[in-house]
Amino acid sequence: MTISLVAAEYEPKGIRSTTFDKTVVLRGTTLLKRGFAHMQKHGVIMDVTNVEQSQIAEDAGAVAVMVLDKLPYDVRKSGGVARTASVKIIEDIMDAVTIPIMAKCRIGHVSEANVLASTGVDMIDESEVLTPADDLRHIWKWDYTVPFVNGAKNLGEALRRIEEGCAMIRTKGEPGTGNVAEAVSHIKLVNNAVRWIASISDDHQELIRAARELRVSLPIVEETARLGRLPVVNFAAGGISTPADASFLMNLGCDGVFVGSGIFKADDAAQRAKAVVLATAYYDNPKIVVEAQKMVDEKKSMLGLDTKNLELKMQERGPSV
Amino acid sequence: MNTKISVGVLGIQGDIEENKTVAQEALIHSNVKGDVKFVRYAEEIEKIDGLILPGGESTVISTLATIQGGILHTIKRRIAEGMPVLGTCAGMIMLAKRAYDRVVGETRQQLLSNLDIVVERNAFGRQDDSFEAKLSIPILGKNNKFFKGVFIRAPIVIEVGAAVDIIAKFNNRIVGVRQGNVIGTSFHPELSGDDRIHRQFIKTVLDCKRHKGAQQI
């Protein structure tokens, strides 16, 4: 896979041409934003809420940390409005670890995104784990120099987010449940749709029909057909709790995984974090996945929630287009 | 001479597919027979003629390479024996003797130390400071075509040993080095849509293999 540069046909405001010691340099290009996401591949991005957790994550081999105010499980428990994390905590974490730092903002909340961008986080997650702030539109991410990641539960959603300028997709599961079932079904849904698009790649009329059905523009459907995969890096997220979960999702063709509550809601966080990293990198080697699985104790896994009778379905939140 | 070479890309974490793709293109453009594959185990690393250490997170790659059967030792030994290596960004950090981070100071990560350099990680800043810039790299030939340098949370080289040649500079900062068969770059040649650095590496691998073959005869 090489980096796909398919984009909305317009001059993104997020690209800044600046000088660096009198030399002209370009920042915020699609190549740099998607390139950053490509560097995360085959890695584990861990949700953290404080400096201590971020250091445990870094030592375990997390490829980046995602800062949020409450872990998804606690968001469910506490109810109320979930907002972006305190700037102070984000800054403290930046001073404590060398790996990239991501943070979540509410869907459509341009101001929270601006705040995060000016703190200097490496990537912003416009996330349904927080309470959506706009029911009609997502953030227009081409306006930013910093790259974004968005959730998606089917191909149409994923391609619409890419059209808005996101540099990375995470296939939605049901966060905070400790249950991978939703993540698994959405990845299969996306994969099947990509296979369908690839199978009609030489039929222009059918591609136009597909674009209408998916409610996206034609160029991005053509690009998906050409590549036979999503045009940006795709990570799995939502409900991953054990090394075997991570290996399972990697085997379904994801480029990496996000782990939310699964690590820091377990009673063996440091050890579990290492085990998930190992099982993600060596997902296709059953012997190493067994080794990783031995590093964790199932009695210490988070108990988890049944995804059937949830009061709050996070994956359903946010604008439908 | 019809020497076939086998190039490995350390396939643990990072932009491994991009490096594989560019290396395959470089083989074709250089008219060299060979294959490129991902390597993750010691026995695979023993069999290759050249190794690419990709971009990614250097802490993650070295942590996994250390715990997983100690392949870091195998890589280190093979480089010391003369196996050509190309390290891009995180790969160059792994090759260094010492690494500092702009914010947290000297890092605790395991390094290969095959390249006599000291690097500063994230030297230009965070992702917001990542940039593209034109580089002039004389070893790529005299056609004066700039190389598009893609710097993503890039490191720079802050100290070089006597045996190290500087192959690329950006505003007086060292961003490309070569010591014998070992090449390191701060930027990502695998992302610039230009295979000249990888072709240079393929040439090194080929020369090295032919030289070894000649010695054995």
XYZ file of C-alpha atoms in Angstrom:
538
model
C 0.000 0.000 0.000
C 1.252 3.461 -0.843
C -0.288 6.688 0.356
C -3.411 7.613 -1.543
C -3.824 11.310 -2.128
C -7.433 11.300 -3.300
C -9.068 14.403 -1.880
C -11.863 16.869 -2.311
C -11.079 19.115 -5.287
C -10.295 22.312 -3.483
C -7.340 24.069 -1.903
C -7.328 22.954 1.713
C -6.851 25.774 4.203
C -4.930 23.398 6.413
C -1.891 23.475 4.113
C 0.512 26.142 5.311
C 3.450 27.299 3.267
C 5.913 28.766 5.744
C 9.584 29.530 5.901
C 12.037 27.672 8.044
C 15.336 29.560 8.318
C 14.499 31.231 4.985
C 13.719 27.905 3.260
C 10.159 27.385 2.080
C 8.459 24.358 3.624
C 4.931 22.976 3.351
C 2.999 21.859 6.415
C -0.347 20.125 6.764
C -0.295 18.518 3.314
C -2.425 15.439 2.711
C 0.804 13.445 2.375
C 2.041 14.575 5.801
C -1.320 13.993 7.499
C -1.946 10.568 6.007
C 1.761 9.779 6.264
C 1.566 10.311 10.021
C -1.291 7.811 10.203
C 0.715 5.319 8.123
C 3.507 5.452 10.734
C 1.051 4.082 13.332
C 0.369 0.901 11.359
C 0.581 -2.481 13.094
C 0.562 -0.642 16.390
C -1.716 -0.157 19.370
C -3.115 3.239 20.345
C -4.167 3.286 23.990
C -6.746 5.446 25.745
C -5.283 7.219 28.788
C -6.621 9.743 31.263
C -3.460 10.816 33.125
C 0.351 10.963 33.043
C 0.842 7.691 34.904
C -1.270 5.729 32.421
C 0.470 7.388 29.473
C 3.866 6.251 30.802
C 2.614 2.703 31.323
C 1.342 2.767 27.734
C 4.640 4.066 26.347
C 6.688 1.493 28.272
C 4.409 -1.268 27.046
C 5.045 -0.292 23.424
C 1.955 1.762 22.552
C 2.474 3.532 19.265
C 0.513 6.560 20.508
C -1.773 7.532 23.369
C -5.295 8.943 23.140
C -6.050 11.396 25.927
C -9.576 11.656 27.214
C -11.278 12.891 30.348
C -12.944 9.583 31.197
C -12.472 6.114 29.733
C -15.483 5.084 27.610
C -16.648 2.661 30.336
C -16.720 5.538 32.845
C -18.500 7.782 30.354
C -21.286 5.179 30.309
C -21.351 4.896 34.104
C -21.336 8.596 34.874
C -23.781 9.734 32.210
C -24.045 13.480 31.602
C -22.112 15.279 28.869
C -18.700 13.953 27.867
C -16.355 16.703 26.661
C -12.717 17.018 25.579
C -10.026 16.442 28.237
C -8.487 19.221 30.347
C -5.773 21.106 28.499
C -3.553 20.843 31.577
C -3.620 17.050 31.502
C -2.875 16.984 27.766
C 0.100 19.299 28.284
C 1.401 17.265 31.222
C 1.246 14.099 29.118
C 3.090 15.853 26.265
C 5.907 16.641 28.672
C 6.051 13.066 29.944
C 6.135 10.808 26.881
C 7.915 10.796 23.503
C 5.277 8.921 21.469
C 2.532 10.817 19.590
C -0.382 12.179 21.574
C -3.923 12.208 20.284
C -6.992 13.677 21.952
C -10.730 13.437 21.405
C -13.084 16.290 20.619
C -16.868 16.221 20.286
C -18.345 15.568 16.851
C -18.797 18.885 15.019
C -17.268 20.920 17.852
C -14.957 23.185 15.845
C -13.881 25.149 18.906
C -12.772 22.113 20.888
C -10.834 21.019 17.805
C -9.178 24.445 17.599
C -8.212 24.241 21.260
C -6.694 20.801 20.768
C -4.891 21.906 17.604
C -3.260 24.794 19.439
C -2.094 22.590 22.316
C -0.049 20.766 19.659
C -1.566 17.273 19.841
C -0.401 15.088 16.968
C -3.854 13.914 15.910
C -7.455 14.759 16.833
C -10.159 12.118 17.162
C -13.603 13.504 16.331
C -15.292 10.906 18.452
C -18.728 9.564 19.204
C -17.440 8.532 22.651
C -17.969 12.180 23.583
C -21.404 13.792 23.381
C -21.912 15.070 19.796
C -22.119 18.848 19.518
C -23.595 19.073 16.024
C -26.298 16.749 14.763
C -26.006 17.913 11.153
C -22.350 18.127 10.274
C -18.929 16.814 11.152
C -15.909 19.112 11.300
C -14.497 20.158 7.897
C -11.087 18.712 8.540
C -9.352 20.133 5.447
C -9.196 23.415 7.392
C -6.681 21.967 9.851
C -2.951 21.395 9.687
C -3.244 18.637 12.289
C -4.550 15.265 11.042
C -7.870 13.804 12.222
C -9.183 10.310 12.827
C -12.903 9.510 12.570
C -15.077 6.537 13.372
C -17.123 4.653 10.784
C -19.361 1.613 10.894
C -19.744 1.087 7.151
C -18.014 2.024 3.898
C -20.276 5.010 3.164
C -19.513 6.606 6.532
C -15.795 5.965 6.139
C -15.637 7.533 2.674
C -17.728 10.545 3.767
C -15.305 11.187 6.629
C -12.358 10.934 4.214
C -14.099 13.454 1.932
C -14.299 15.804 4.930
C -10.541 15.491 5.281
C -9.850 12.843 7.898
C -6.484 11.100 7.572
C -7.378 7.861 9.327
C -10.463 5.750 9.986
C -11.244 3.623 12.982
C -13.996 1.112 12.463
C -16.468 1.709 15.266
C -17.273 -0.930 17.813
C -19.251 -0.273 20.940
C -16.755 1.527 23.221
C -16.472 0.767 26.915
C -18.212 -2.593 26.723
C -15.250 -4.955 26.633
C -17.113 -6.724 23.838
C -15.608 -6.892 20.327
C -18.746 -8.177 18.625
C -19.756 -4.798 17.170
C -16.248 -3.997 15.968
C -16.051 -7.382 14.251
C -19.351 -6.962 12.439
C -18.498 -3.450 11.231
C -15.086 -4.473 9.923
C -16.688 -7.314 8.013
C -19.281 -4.902 6.656
C -16.584 -2.483 5.450
C -14.455 -5.304 4.019
C -17.383 -6.795 2.135
C -18.320 -3.414 0.696
C -14.717 -2.807 -0.412
C -14.693 -6.214 -2.109
C -17.905 -5.296 -3.906
C -16.436 -1.962 -5.092
C -13.227 -3.676 -6.228
C -15.258 -6.237 -8.170
C -16.946 -3.506 -10.254
C -13.778 -1.468 -10.824
C -14.008 -1.736 -14.626
C -17.696 -0.881 -14.816
C -18.035 2.895 -14.792
C -21.808 2.945 -14.718
C -21.922 0.561 -11.784
C -19.359 2.691 -9.898
C -21.607 5.746 -10.351
C -24.516 3.758 -8.981
C -22.369 2.639 -6.027
C -21.346 6.238 -5.297
C -25.035 7.229 -5.179
C -25.875 4.336 -2.943
C -22.998 5.123 -0.577
C -23.818 8.865 -0.728
C -20.243 9.804 -1.643
C -18.500 11.342 -4.642
C -17.359 9.258 -7.587
C -13.576 9.898 -7.390
C -13.330 8.382 -3.923
C -15.272 5.291 -5.029
C -12.953 4.948 -8.033
C -9.944 5.245 -5.754
C -11.331 2.574 -3.406
C -11.914 0.322 -6.419
C -8.388 0.884 -7.675
C -6.778 0.221 -4.294
C -9.060 -2.609 -3.222
C -9.028 -1.148 0.279
C -9.923 2.045 2.155
C -7.832 4.974 0.850
C -6.583 5.742 4.383
C -5.261 3.654 7.259
C -8.019 1.746 9.053
C -7.752 0.769 12.720
C -10.171 -1.354 14.722
C -11.723 0.085 17.866
C -14.328 -0.616 20.477
C -14.390 -3.422 22.983
C -10.864 -4.832 22.574
C -9.826 -6.304 25.950
C -7.410 -9.173 25.386
C -4.423 -10.027 23.151
C -6.614 -12.552 21.351
C -9.151 -9.795 20.575
C -6.399 -7.669 19.019
C -5.064 -10.578 16.969
C -8.601 -11.459 15.811
C -9.215 -7.928 14.497
C -5.789 -7.698 12.853
C -6.503 -10.970 11.086
C -9.669 -9.414 9.671
C -7.435 -6.966 7.818
C -7.159 -3.930 10.108
C -3.989 -1.833 10.014
C -3.794 -1.539 13.815
C -5.969 -1.290 16.911
C -7.246 1.221 19.431
C -7.703 -0.057 22.955
C -9.924 2.009 25.201
C -11.246 0.781 28.507
C -9.868 -2.720 27.917
C -6.449 -1.970 29.393
C -6.918 0.523 32.182
C -10.227 -0.962 33.357
C -8.491 -4.328 33.787
C -6.644 -5.215 36.995
C -3.380 -6.055 35.207
C -3.019 -2.958 33.020
C 0.783 -2.819 32.525
C 1.144 -6.501 31.683
C -1.994 -6.520 29.533
C -0.808 -3.476 27.572
C 2.441 -5.298 26.664
C 0.560 -8.451 25.731
C -1.832 -6.595 23.404
C 1.102 -4.869 21.663
C 2.818 -8.224 21.100
C -0.335 -9.897 19.794
C -1.002 -6.987 17.422
C 2.459 -7.037 15.812
C 2.527 -10.864 15.565
C -1.211 -11.322 15.027
C -0.740 -14.034 12.412
C 1.528 -16.250 14.522
C -0.649 -18.365 16.837
C 2.345 -19.357 19.000
C 3.149 -15.754 19.846
C -0.512 -14.898 20.388
C -0.645 -17.768 22.913
C 2.449 -16.344 24.587
C 0.721 -12.955 24.771
C -2.490 -14.495 26.027
C -0.515 -16.220 28.824
C 0.670 -12.811 29.986
C -2.877 -11.848 31.027
C -5.250 -13.349 33.567
C -8.865 -13.630 32.422
C -9.970 -13.127 36.027
C -8.493 -9.645 35.724
C -10.172 -8.669 32.428
C -12.862 -6.021 32.611
C -16.222 -7.699 33.162
C -17.758 -5.980 30.162
C -21.285 -5.260 29.028
C -23.721 -7.005 26.738
C -24.026 -4.884 23.595
C -27.686 -5.910 23.008
C -29.369 -4.033 25.849
C -27.264 -0.906 26.130
C -28.980 2.325 27.131
C -26.457 4.308 25.108
C -25.305 3.155 21.683
C -22.286 5.388 21.059
C -21.830 4.110 17.509
C -25.216 5.564 16.513
C -24.387 9.085 17.679
C -23.581 12.031 15.439
C -24.775 13.217 12.022
C -26.000 10.452 9.729
C -24.420 11.982 6.627
C 26.621 -11.361 -13.816
C 23.132 -12.307 -12.830
C 23.209 -11.869 -9.075
C 19.843 -12.190 -7.337
C 19.355 -10.300 -4.109
C 16.943 -10.757 -1.261
C 15.878 -7.628 0.606
C 14.088 -7.747 3.953
C 11.874 -5.068 5.486
C 11.678 -5.351 9.273
C 7.955 -6.062 9.440
C 7.088 -5.372 13.051
C 5.506 -1.937 13.081
C 5.342 1.197 10.938
C 5.054 1.927 7.232
C 6.399 -1.467 6.222
C 4.188 -1.907 3.137
C 5.315 1.441 1.688
C 8.969 0.461 2.057
C 8.317 -2.889 0.425
C 6.548 -1.244 -2.522
C 9.311 1.305 -3.137
C 12.046 -1.328 -2.788
C 10.256 -3.490 -5.369
C 10.045 -0.505 -7.744
C 13.711 0.251 -7.136
C 14.640 -3.339 -8.057
C 12.739 -3.056 -11.335
C 14.117 0.402 -12.184
C 17.664 -0.729 -11.377
C 17.174 -3.820 -13.514
C 18.230 -6.042 -10.619
C 16.758 -9.479 -10.000
C 15.557 -10.111 -6.495
C 12.709 -10.096 -4.043
C 11.542 -8.014 -1.112
C 9.869 -9.577 1.899
C 8.898 -8.763 5.447
C 11.179 -10.238 8.110
C 10.189 -10.649 11.745
C 12.182 -13.651 12.967
C 15.897 -14.281 13.519
C 16.060 -17.113 10.974
C 14.585 -14.808 8.300
C 17.088 -12.087 9.100
C 19.952 -14.598 8.664
C 18.909 -15.254 5.050
C 18.592 -11.747 3.586
C 21.240 -9.714 1.734
C 20.023 -6.299 2.890
C 17.601 -4.910 5.472
C 15.289 -1.884 5.547
C 14.320 -0.511 8.955
C 11.072 1.365 8.231
C 9.487 4.470 9.664
C 7.180 4.059 12.623
C 7.677 4.493 16.343
C 11.255 3.622 17.248
C 10.343 2.819 20.878
C 7.755 0.277 19.743
C 9.941 -1.400 17.116
C 12.916 -1.730 19.447
C 10.776 -2.934 22.380
C 9.249 -5.684 20.254
C 12.551 -6.552 18.578
C 14.104 -6.972 22.018
C 11.449 -9.169 23.610
C 10.673 -11.246 20.560
C 13.504 -13.785 20.614
C 16.108 -11.032 20.784
C 16.118 -10.370 17.029
C 17.766 -7.036 17.807
C 20.998 -8.995 18.500
C 20.742 -10.855 15.214
C 20.243 -7.607 13.296
C 23.141 -5.968 15.120
C 25.487 -8.872 14.394
C 24.552 -9.072 10.727
C 25.073 -5.332 10.235
C 28.451 -5.605 11.972
C 29.326 -8.419 9.528
C 28.629 -6.031 6.661
C 24.956 -6.486 5.715
C 23.722 -3.267 4.067
C 20.928 -1.434 5.903
C 18.658 1.478 5.116
C 16.999 3.112 8.117
C 14.336 5.755 7.522
C 13.258 8.028 10.384
C 12.528 5.547 13.212
C 14.913 3.149 11.449
C 17.748 5.665 11.641
C 17.028 6.214 15.351
C 17.317 2.450 15.897
C 20.708 2.417 14.148
C 22.101 5.251 16.294
C 24.426 5.030 19.280
C 22.388 7.331 21.440
C 19.023 9.085 21.188
C 17.761 12.173 22.926
C 14.261 13.523 22.950
C 13.667 17.258 22.814
C 11.300 17.066 25.760
C 12.206 14.125 27.971
C 16.005 13.957 27.457
C 17.982 10.751 26.806
C 15.558 7.959 25.968
C 15.657 4.537 27.593
C 15.066 2.647 24.358
C 17.342 -0.163 23.144
C 19.402 0.881 20.128
C 21.494 -1.064 17.624
C 24.478 1.349 17.811
C 25.771 0.285 14.372
C 25.841 3.882 13.166
C 28.263 6.171 14.959
C 25.771 9.004 15.380
C 23.736 10.669 18.114
C 20.186 11.620 17.174
C 17.686 14.024 18.597
C 14.169 12.651 18.314
C 11.225 14.840 17.297
C 13.824 17.532 16.649
C 11.549 19.774 14.609
C 8.642 19.447 17.033
C 5.326 17.655 16.974
C 3.107 16.639 14.020
C 2.010 20.262 13.489
C 5.662 21.013 12.655
C 6.019 18.118 10.208
C 6.912 19.407 6.743
C 7.843 18.735 3.144
C 10.930 20.438 1.734
C 13.227 20.102 -1.265
C 16.555 18.464 -0.493
C 19.688 18.321 -2.543
C 21.380 14.939 -2.195
C 24.621 14.779 -4.250
C 25.096 10.985 -3.968
C 21.929 10.500 -6.046
C 23.729 11.703 -9.141
C 24.423 14.955 -10.889
C 21.070 15.537 -12.584
C 20.321 18.225 -9.973
C 16.829 16.976 -9.371
C 15.720 17.821 -5.858
C 14.533 15.051 -3.609
C 11.204 15.670 -1.858
C 12.000 15.312 1.838
C 8.979 14.198 3.855
C 9.699 14.970 7.510
C 7.151 13.528 9.956
C 8.006 14.179 13.611
C 11.495 13.712 12.277
C 14.768 13.247 14.126
C 18.034 14.979 13.228
C 21.615 13.849 13.630
C 23.396 15.993 16.223
C 26.780 14.220 16.356
C 28.651 12.126 13.800
C 31.744 9.939 14.221
C 34.815 10.170 11.961
C 33.718 7.255 9.753
C 30.341 8.793 8.934
C 29.629 10.653 5.686
C 26.922 13.283 5.667
C 24.743 12.741 2.593
C 21.923 15.230 3.183
C 21.490 18.467 5.055
C 18.492 20.677 5.607
C 19.344 24.219 6.747
C 22.623 23.055 8.241
C 20.974 20.227 10.117
C 22.160 16.738 9.260
C 19.262 14.684 7.874
C 21.038 11.908 5.968
C 24.159 9.869 6.778
C 26.127 6.951 5.453
C 28.723 4.799 7.187
C 29.986 2.018 4.949
C 26.941 -0.058 3.997
C 24.631 1.655 6.462
C 22.387 4.490 5.272
C 20.156 6.532 7.566
C 17.678 9.306 6.742
C 15.573 11.605 8.947
C 12.939 11.849 6.239
C 10.768 9.189 4.616
C 12.075 8.366 1.100
C 9.360 5.672 0.941
C 6.657 8.372 0.939
C 8.013 10.815 -1.609
C 7.109 8.872 -4.759
C 10.803 8.870 -5.728
C 12.791 5.638 -5.463
C 16.290 7.092 -5.866
C 17.350 6.526 -2.225
C 16.046 2.959 -2.346
C 17.862 2.447 -5.675
C 21.067 3.631 -4.016
C 20.444 1.066 -1.296
C 19.727 -1.706 -3.823
C 23.024 -0.867 -5.514
C 24.830 -1.168 -2.175
C 23.198 -4.549 -1.525
C 24.114 -5.783 -5.004
C 27.739 -4.589 -4.777
C 28.079 -6.161 -1.370
C 26.722 -9.517 -2.518
C 28.918 -9.562 -5.654
C 31.954 -8.674 -3.571
C 31.208 -11.491 -1.125
C 30.629 -13.910 -4.020
C 33.963 -12.927 -5.568
C 35.743 -13.543 -2.259
C 34.226 -17.001 -1.931
C 35.409 -18.031 -5.420
